[in-house]
mmCIF file of C-alpha atoms in Angstrom:
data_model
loop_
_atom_site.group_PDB
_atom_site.id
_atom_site.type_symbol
_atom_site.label_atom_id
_atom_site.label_comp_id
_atom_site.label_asym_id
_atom_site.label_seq_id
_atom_site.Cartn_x
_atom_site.Cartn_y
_atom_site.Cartn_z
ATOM 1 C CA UNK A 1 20.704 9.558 15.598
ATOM 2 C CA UNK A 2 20.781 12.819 13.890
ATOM 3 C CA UNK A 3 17.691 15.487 13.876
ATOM 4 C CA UNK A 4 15.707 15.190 10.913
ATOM 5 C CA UNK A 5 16.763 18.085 8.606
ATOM 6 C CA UNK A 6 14.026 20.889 7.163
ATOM 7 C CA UNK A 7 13.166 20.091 3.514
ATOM 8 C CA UNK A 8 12.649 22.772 1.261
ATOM 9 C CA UNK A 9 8.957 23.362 0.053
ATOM 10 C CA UNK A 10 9.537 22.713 -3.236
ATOM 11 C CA UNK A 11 10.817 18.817 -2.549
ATOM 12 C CA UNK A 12 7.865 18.411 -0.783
ATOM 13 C CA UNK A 13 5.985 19.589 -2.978
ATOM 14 C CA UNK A 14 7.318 17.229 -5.783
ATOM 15 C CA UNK A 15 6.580 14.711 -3.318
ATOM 16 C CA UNK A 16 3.144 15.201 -2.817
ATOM 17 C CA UNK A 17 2.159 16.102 -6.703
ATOM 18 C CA UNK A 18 4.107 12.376 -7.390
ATOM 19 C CA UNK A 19 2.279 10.501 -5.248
ATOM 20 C CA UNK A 20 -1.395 12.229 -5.393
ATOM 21 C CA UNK A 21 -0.557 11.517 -9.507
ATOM 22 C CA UNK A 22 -0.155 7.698 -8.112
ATOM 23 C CA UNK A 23 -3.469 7.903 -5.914
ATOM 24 C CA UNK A 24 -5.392 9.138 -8.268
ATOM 25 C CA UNK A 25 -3.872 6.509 -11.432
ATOM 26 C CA UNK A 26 -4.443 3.464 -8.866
ATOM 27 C CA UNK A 27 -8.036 5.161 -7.875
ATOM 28 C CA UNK A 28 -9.190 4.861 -11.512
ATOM 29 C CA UNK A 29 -8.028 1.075 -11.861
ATOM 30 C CA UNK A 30 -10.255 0.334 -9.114
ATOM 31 C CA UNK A 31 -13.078 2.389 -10.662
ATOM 32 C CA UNK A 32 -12.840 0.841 -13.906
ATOM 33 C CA UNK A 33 -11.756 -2.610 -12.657
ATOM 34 C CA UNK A 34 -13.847 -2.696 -9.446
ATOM 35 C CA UNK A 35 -13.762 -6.824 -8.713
ATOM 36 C CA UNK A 36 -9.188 -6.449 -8.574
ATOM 37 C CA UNK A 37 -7.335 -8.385 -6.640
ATOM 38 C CA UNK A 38 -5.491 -6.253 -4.058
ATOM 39 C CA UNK A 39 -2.235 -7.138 -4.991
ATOM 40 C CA UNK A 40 -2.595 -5.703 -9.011
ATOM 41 C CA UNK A 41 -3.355 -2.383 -7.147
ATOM 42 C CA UNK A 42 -0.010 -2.692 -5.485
ATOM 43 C CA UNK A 43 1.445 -3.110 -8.518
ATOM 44 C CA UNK A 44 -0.277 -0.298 -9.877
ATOM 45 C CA UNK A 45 0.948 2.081 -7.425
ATOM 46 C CA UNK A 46 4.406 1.099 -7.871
ATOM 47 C CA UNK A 47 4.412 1.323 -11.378
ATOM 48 C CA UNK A 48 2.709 4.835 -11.509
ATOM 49 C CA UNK A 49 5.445 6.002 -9.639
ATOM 50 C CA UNK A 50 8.517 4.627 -11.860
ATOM 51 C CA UNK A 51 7.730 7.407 -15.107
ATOM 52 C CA UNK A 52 9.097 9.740 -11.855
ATOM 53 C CA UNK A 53 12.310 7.792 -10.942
ATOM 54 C CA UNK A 54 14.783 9.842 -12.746
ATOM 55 C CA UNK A 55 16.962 12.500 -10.649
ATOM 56 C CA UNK A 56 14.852 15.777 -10.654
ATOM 57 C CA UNK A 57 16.514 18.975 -10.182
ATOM 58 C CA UNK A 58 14.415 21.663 -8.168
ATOM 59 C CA UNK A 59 14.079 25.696 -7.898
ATOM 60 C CA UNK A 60 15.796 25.088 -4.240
ATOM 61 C CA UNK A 61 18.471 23.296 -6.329
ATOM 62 C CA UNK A 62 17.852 20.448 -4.237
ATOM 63 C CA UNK A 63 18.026 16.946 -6.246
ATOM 64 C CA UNK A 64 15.309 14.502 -5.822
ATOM 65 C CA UNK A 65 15.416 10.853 -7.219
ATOM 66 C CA UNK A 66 13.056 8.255 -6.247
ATOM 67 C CA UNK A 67 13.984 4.082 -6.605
ATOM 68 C CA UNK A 68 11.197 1.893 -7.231
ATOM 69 C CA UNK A 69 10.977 -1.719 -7.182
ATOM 70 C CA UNK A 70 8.385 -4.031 -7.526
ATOM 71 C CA UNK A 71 8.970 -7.699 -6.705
ATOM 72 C CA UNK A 72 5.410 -9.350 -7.265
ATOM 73 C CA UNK A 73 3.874 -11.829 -5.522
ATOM 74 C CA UNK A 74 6.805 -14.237 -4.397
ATOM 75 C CA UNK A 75 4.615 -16.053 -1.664
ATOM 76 C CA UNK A 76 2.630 -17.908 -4.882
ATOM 77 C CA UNK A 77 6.011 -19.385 -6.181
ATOM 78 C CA UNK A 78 7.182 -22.809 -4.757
ATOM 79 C CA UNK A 79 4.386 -26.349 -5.389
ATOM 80 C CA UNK A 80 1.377 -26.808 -3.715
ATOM 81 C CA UNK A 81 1.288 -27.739 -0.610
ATOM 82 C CA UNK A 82 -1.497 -28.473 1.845
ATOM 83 C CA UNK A 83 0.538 -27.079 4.694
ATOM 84 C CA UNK A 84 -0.763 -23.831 3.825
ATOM 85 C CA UNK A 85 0.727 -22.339 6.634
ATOM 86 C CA UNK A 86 4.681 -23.733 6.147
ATOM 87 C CA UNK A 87 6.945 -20.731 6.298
ATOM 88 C CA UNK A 88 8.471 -21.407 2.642
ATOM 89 C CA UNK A 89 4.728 -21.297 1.293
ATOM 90 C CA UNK A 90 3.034 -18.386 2.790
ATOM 91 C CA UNK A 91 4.143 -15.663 5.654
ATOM 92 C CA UNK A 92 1.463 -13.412 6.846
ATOM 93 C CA UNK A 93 3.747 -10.019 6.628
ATOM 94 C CA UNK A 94 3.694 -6.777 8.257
ATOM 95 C CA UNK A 95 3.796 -4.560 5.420
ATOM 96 C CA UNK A 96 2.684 -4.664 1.475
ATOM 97 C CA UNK A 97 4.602 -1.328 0.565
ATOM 98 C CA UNK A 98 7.810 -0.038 1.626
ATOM 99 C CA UNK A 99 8.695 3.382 1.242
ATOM 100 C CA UNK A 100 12.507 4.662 2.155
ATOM 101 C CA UNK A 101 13.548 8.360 2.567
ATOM 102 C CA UNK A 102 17.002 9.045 2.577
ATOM 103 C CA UNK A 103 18.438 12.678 2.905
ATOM 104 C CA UNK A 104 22.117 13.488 1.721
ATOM 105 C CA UNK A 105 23.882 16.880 2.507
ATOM 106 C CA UNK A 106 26.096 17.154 -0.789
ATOM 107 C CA UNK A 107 27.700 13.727 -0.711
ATOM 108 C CA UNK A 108 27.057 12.676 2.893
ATOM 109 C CA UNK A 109 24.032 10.835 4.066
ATOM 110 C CA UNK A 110 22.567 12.349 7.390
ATOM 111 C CA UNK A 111 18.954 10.995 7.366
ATOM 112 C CA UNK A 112 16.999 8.067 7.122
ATOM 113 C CA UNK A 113 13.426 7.103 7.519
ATOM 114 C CA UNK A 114 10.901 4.083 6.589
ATOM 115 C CA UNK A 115 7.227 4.242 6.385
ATOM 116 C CA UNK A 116 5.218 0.443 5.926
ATOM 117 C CA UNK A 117 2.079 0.254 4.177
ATOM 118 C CA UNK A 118 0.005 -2.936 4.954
ATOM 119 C CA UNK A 119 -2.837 -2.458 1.975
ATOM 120 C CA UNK A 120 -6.155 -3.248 1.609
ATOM 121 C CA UNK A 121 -9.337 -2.623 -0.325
ATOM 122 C CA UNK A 122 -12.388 -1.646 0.351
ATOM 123 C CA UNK A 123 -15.042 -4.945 -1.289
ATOM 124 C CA UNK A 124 -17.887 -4.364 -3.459
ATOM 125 C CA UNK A 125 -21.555 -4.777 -1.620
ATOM 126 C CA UNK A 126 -21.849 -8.360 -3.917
ATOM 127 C CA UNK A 127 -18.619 -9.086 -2.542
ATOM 128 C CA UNK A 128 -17.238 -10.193 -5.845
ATOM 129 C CA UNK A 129 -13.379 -9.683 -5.912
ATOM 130 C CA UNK A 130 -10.851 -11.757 -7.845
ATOM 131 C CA UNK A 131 -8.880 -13.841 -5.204
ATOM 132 C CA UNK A 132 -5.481 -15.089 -4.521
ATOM 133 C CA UNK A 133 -5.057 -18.277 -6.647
ATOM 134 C CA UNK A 134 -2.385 -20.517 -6.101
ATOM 135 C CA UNK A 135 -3.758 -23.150 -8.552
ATOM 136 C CA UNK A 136 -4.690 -20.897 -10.783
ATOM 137 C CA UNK A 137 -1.656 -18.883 -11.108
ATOM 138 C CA UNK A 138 0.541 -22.540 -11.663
ATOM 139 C CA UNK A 139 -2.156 -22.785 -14.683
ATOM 140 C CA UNK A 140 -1.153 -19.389 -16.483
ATOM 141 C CA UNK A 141 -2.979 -19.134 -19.670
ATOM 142 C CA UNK A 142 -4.782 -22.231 -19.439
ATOM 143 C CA UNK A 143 -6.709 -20.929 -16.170
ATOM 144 C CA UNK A 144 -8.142 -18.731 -18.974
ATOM 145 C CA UNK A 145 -8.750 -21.351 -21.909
ATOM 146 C CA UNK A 146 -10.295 -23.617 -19.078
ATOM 147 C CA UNK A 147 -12.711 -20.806 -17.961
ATOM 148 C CA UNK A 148 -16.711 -22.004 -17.183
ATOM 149 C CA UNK A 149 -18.553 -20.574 -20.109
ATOM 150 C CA UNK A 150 -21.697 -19.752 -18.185
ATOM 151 C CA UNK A 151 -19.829 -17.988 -15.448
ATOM 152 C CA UNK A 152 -17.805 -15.751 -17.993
ATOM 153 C CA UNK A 153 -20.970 -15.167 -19.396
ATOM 154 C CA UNK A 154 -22.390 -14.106 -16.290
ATOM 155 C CA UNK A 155 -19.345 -11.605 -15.118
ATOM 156 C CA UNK A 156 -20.155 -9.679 -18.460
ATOM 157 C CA UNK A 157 -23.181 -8.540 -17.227
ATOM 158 C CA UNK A 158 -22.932 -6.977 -12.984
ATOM 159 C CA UNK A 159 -23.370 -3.911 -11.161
ATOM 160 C CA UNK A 160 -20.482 -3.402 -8.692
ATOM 161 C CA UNK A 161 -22.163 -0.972 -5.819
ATOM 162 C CA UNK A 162 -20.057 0.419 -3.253
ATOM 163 C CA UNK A 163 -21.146 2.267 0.171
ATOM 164 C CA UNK A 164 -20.460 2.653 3.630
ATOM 165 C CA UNK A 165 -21.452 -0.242 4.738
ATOM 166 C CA UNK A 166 -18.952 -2.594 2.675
ATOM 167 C CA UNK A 167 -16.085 -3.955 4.219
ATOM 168 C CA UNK A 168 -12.782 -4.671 3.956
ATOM 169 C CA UNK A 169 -12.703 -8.140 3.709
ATOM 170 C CA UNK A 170 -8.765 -8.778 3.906
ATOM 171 C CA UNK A 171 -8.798 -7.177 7.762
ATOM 172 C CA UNK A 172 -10.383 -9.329 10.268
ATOM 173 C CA UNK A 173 -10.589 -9.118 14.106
ATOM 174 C CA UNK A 174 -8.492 -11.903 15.979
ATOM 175 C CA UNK A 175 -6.308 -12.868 13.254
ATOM 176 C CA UNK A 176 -2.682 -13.360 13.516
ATOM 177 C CA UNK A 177 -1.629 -10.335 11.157
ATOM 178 C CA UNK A 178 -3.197 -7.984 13.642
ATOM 179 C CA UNK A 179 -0.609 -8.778 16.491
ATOM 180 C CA UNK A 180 2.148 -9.310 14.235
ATOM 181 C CA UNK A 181 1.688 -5.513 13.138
ATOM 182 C CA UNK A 182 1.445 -4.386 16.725
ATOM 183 C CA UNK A 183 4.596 -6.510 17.597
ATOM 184 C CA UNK A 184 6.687 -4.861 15.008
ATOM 185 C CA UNK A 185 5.318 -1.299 15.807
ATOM 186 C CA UNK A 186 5.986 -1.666 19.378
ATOM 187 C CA UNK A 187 9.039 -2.936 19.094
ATOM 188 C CA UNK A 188 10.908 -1.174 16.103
ATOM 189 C CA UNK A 189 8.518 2.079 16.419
ATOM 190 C CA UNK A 190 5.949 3.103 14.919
ATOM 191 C CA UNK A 191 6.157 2.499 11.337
ATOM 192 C CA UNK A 192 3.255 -0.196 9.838
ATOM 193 C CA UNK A 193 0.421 1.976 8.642
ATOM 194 C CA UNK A 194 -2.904 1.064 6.470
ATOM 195 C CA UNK A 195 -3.585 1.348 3.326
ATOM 196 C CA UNK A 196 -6.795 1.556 2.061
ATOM 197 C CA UNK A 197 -7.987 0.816 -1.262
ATOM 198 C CA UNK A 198 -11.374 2.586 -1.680
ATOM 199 C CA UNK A 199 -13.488 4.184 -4.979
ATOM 200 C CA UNK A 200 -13.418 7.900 -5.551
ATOM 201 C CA UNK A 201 -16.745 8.635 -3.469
ATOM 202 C CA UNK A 202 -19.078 7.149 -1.764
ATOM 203 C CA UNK A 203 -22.174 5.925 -3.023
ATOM 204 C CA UNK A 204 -20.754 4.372 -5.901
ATOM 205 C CA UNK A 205 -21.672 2.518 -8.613
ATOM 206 C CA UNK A 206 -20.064 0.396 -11.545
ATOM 207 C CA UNK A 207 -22.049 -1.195 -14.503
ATOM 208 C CA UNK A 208 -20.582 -3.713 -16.512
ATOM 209 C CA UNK A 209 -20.045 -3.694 -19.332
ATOM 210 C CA UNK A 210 -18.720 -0.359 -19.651
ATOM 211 C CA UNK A 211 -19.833 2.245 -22.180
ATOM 212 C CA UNK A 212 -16.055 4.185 -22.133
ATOM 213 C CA UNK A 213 -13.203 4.365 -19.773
ATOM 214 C CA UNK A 214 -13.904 5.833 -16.182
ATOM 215 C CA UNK A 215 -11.411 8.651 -15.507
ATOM 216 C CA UNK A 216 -11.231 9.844 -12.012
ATOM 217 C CA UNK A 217 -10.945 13.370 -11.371
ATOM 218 C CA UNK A 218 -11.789 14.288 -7.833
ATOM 219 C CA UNK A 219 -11.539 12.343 -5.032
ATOM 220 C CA UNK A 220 -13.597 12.540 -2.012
ATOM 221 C CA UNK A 221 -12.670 9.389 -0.575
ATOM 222 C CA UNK A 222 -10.068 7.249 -2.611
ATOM 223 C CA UNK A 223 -7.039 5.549 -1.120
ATOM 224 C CA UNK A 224 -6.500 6.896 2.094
ATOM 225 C CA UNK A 225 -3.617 5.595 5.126
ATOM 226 C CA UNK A 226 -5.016 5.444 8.102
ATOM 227 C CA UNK A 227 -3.329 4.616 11.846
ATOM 228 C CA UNK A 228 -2.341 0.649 12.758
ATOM 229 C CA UNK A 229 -3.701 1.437 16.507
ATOM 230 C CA UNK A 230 -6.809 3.309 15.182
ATOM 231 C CA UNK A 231 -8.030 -0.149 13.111
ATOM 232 C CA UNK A 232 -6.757 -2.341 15.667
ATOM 233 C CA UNK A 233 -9.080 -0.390 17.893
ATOM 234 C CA UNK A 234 -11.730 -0.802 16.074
ATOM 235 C CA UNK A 235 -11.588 -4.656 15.407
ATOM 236 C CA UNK A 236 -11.604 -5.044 19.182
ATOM 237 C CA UNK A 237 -14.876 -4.296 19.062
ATOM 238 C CA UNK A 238 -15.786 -6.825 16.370
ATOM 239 C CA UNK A 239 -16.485 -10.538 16.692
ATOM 240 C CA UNK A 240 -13.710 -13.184 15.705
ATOM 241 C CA UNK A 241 -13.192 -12.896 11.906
ATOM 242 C CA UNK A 242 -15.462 -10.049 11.297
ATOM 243 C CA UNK A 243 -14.156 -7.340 9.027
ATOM 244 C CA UNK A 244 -14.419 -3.901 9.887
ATOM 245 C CA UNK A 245 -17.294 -1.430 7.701
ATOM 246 C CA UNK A 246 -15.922 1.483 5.699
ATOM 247 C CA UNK A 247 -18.428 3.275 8.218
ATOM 248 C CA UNK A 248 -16.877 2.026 11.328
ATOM 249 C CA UNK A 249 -13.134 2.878 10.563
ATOM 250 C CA UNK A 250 -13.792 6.056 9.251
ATOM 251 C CA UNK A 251 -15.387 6.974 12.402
ATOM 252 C CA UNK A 252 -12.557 5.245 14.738
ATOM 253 C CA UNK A 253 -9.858 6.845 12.309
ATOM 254 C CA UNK A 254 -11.177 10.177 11.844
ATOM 255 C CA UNK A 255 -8.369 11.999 13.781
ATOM 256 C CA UNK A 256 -5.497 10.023 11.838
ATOM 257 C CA UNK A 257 -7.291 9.431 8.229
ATOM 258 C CA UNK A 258 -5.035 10.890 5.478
ATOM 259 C CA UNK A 259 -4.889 10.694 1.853
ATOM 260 C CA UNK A 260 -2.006 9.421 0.177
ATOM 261 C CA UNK A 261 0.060 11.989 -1.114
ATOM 262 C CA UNK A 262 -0.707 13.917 2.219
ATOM 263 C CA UNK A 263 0.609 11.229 4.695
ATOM 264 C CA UNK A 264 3.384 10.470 2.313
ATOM 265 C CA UNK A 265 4.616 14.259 1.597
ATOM 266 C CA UNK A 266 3.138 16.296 4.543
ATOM 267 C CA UNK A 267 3.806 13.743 7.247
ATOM 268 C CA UNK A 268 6.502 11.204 6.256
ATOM 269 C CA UNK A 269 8.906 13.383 4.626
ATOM 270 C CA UNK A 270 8.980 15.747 7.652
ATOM 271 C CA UNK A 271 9.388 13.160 9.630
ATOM 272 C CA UNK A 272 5.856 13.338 11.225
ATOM 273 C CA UNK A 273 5.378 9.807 10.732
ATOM 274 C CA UNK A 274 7.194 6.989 10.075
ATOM 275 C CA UNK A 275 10.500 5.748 11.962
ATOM 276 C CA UNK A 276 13.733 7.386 11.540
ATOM 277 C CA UNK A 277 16.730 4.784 11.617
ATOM 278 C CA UNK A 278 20.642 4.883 11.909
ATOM 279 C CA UNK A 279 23.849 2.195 11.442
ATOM 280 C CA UNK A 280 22.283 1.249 14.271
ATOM 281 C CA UNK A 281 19.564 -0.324 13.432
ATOM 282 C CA UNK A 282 20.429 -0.893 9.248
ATOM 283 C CA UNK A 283 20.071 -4.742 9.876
ATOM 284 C CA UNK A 284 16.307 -5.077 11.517
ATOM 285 C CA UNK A 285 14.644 -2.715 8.630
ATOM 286 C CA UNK A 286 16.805 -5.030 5.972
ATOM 287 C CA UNK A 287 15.177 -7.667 8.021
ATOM 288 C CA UNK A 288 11.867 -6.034 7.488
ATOM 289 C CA UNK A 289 12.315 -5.995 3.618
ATOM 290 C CA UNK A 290 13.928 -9.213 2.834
ATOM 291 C CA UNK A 291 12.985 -11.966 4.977
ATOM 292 C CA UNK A 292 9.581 -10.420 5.702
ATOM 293 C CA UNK A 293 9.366 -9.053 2.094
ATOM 294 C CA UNK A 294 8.235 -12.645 0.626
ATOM 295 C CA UNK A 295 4.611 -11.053 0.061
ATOM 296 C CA UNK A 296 5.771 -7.825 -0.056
ATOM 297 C CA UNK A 297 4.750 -6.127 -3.550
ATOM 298 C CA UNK A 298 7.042 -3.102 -3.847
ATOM 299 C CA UNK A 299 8.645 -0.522 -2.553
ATOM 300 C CA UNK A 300 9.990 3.325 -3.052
ATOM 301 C CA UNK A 301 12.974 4.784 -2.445
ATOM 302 C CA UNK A 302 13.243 8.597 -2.284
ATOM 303 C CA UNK A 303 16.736 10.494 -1.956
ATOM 304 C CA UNK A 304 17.199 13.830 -1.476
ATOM 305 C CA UNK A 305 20.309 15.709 -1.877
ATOM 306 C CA UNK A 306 20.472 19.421 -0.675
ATOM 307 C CA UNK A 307 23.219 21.251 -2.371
ATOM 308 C CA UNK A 308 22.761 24.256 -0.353
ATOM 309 C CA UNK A 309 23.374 23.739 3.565
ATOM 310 C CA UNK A 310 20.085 22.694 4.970
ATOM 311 C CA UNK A 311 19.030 23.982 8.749
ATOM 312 C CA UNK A 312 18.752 20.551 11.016
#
């Protein structure tokens, strides 16, 4: 496998300005739209990263282009069936987000690296947050049109609070998605990281309904990726099925707690973190993002071509 060449600053910083753009776009859905499902902030990460897509040419006169695709929800397509668990209905996957680095040298490709994002978000203290819903999503419109008029009524009028003692309610010690992730990292390398979803700071507070638009400027907090081992750590610690605090994985994650655009810039582009792969090994990470991508929302592709010769 060949060394991972130097980038040039300026890639990464192109990198890092793309994706904290992305944090911050996905950090203000969740502000303004604190009861999401998980999966529409997937797709909002994905799609704040397309507008950057095109080829960019740098000062370095290095050419960045970044491939983005978002294939939705597949797991909810297929009938109903009561055998929840039957692999064509639902797999419990590794990974949410995929995101691909691939480094040419003029026309020849000498690097290659994948970094997994398994996402989650951080629930609101009255645990309200639009679910996963198989019936409903068969319904389309009509889930709407059939909606209980005293229960729309009521969603009108809430206060979504937020603080270190809300969970995440999607991570949960003991289950099966735990040792599949540990599995995978052990055995392919480490490459499954989390994602999580969280508001810009915390103690924080949403009123419905809302006066204006929320726009998010700093970010104290907001989506951060944090080590597989470092959670899995801390759910040991937990009872069966309990989900994990805000409180309790930022204190078991503190060492490895990054925001976005820093874990994907700083640290996966320079090959800090992530897994590198060859010819080798092509076929298990297609693997990864086929037959485990059933659930998988998106995924980014970044290549970089040097045209000057880069140091390895």
């Amino acid at each position: 496998m060949n060394p991972w060449p130097v980038i040039p600053t300026d890639v990464v910083a192109w990198f890092r300005g793309v994706f904290r753009d992305a944090h911050r776009q996905v950090c203000e859905r969740l502000a303004n739209l604190p009861n999401i499902r998980e999966t529409s902030l997937d797709d909002g990460l994905i799609e704040a990263l397309i507008p950057d897509s095109a080829p960019a040419l740098l000062e370095s006169g290095a050419i960045v282009r970044m491939d983005t695709h978002n294939i939705g929800g597949l797991r909810r397509l297929g009938a109903p069936h009561w055998d929840w668990d039957h692999p064509q209905r639902r797999r419990w996957e590794t990974a949410d987000i995929a995101i691909l680095v691939f480094v040419y040298r003029r026309d020849a490709l000498i690097a290659k690296k994948i970094g997994l994002l398994q996402s989650k978000r951080l629930f609101p203290l009255n645990g309200d947050v639009d679910d996963e819903d198989e019936i409903g999503f068969l319904h389309g419109m009509n889930a709407f049109i059939r909606r209980d008029g005293q229960q729309a009524a009521a969603s009108l009028h809430r206060t979504y609070g937020f603080d270190e003692n809300c969970v995440y309610a999607a991570i949960r010690a003991g289950h099966r998605q735990v040792g599949l992730i540990d599995n995978l990292n052990q055995d392919f390398g480490k490459a499954v990281y989390y994602l999580l979803y969280n508001p810009p700071e915390l103690p924080y507070s949403v009123d419905y309904p809302l006066r204006q638009r929320i726009r998010v400027g700093d970010m104290q907090i907001g989506n951060r990726v944090v080590d597989a081992d470092d959670v899995h750590r801390a759910l040991s610690t937990l009872s069966e099925g309990q989900p994990p605090s805000f409180a309790r994985l930022r204190s078991e994650c503190a060492a490895r707690d990054w925001p976005l655009e820093t874990w994907a810039a700083d640290l996966l582009l320079t090959c800090k973190v992530g897994q590198q792969f060859d010819d080798n090994n092509d076929d298990r990470v297609r693997y990864f993002l086929e037959r485990r991508g059933a659930d998988r929302r998106g995924s980014s592709r970044v290549n970089y071509a040097g045209r000057r010769r880069l140091s390895a």
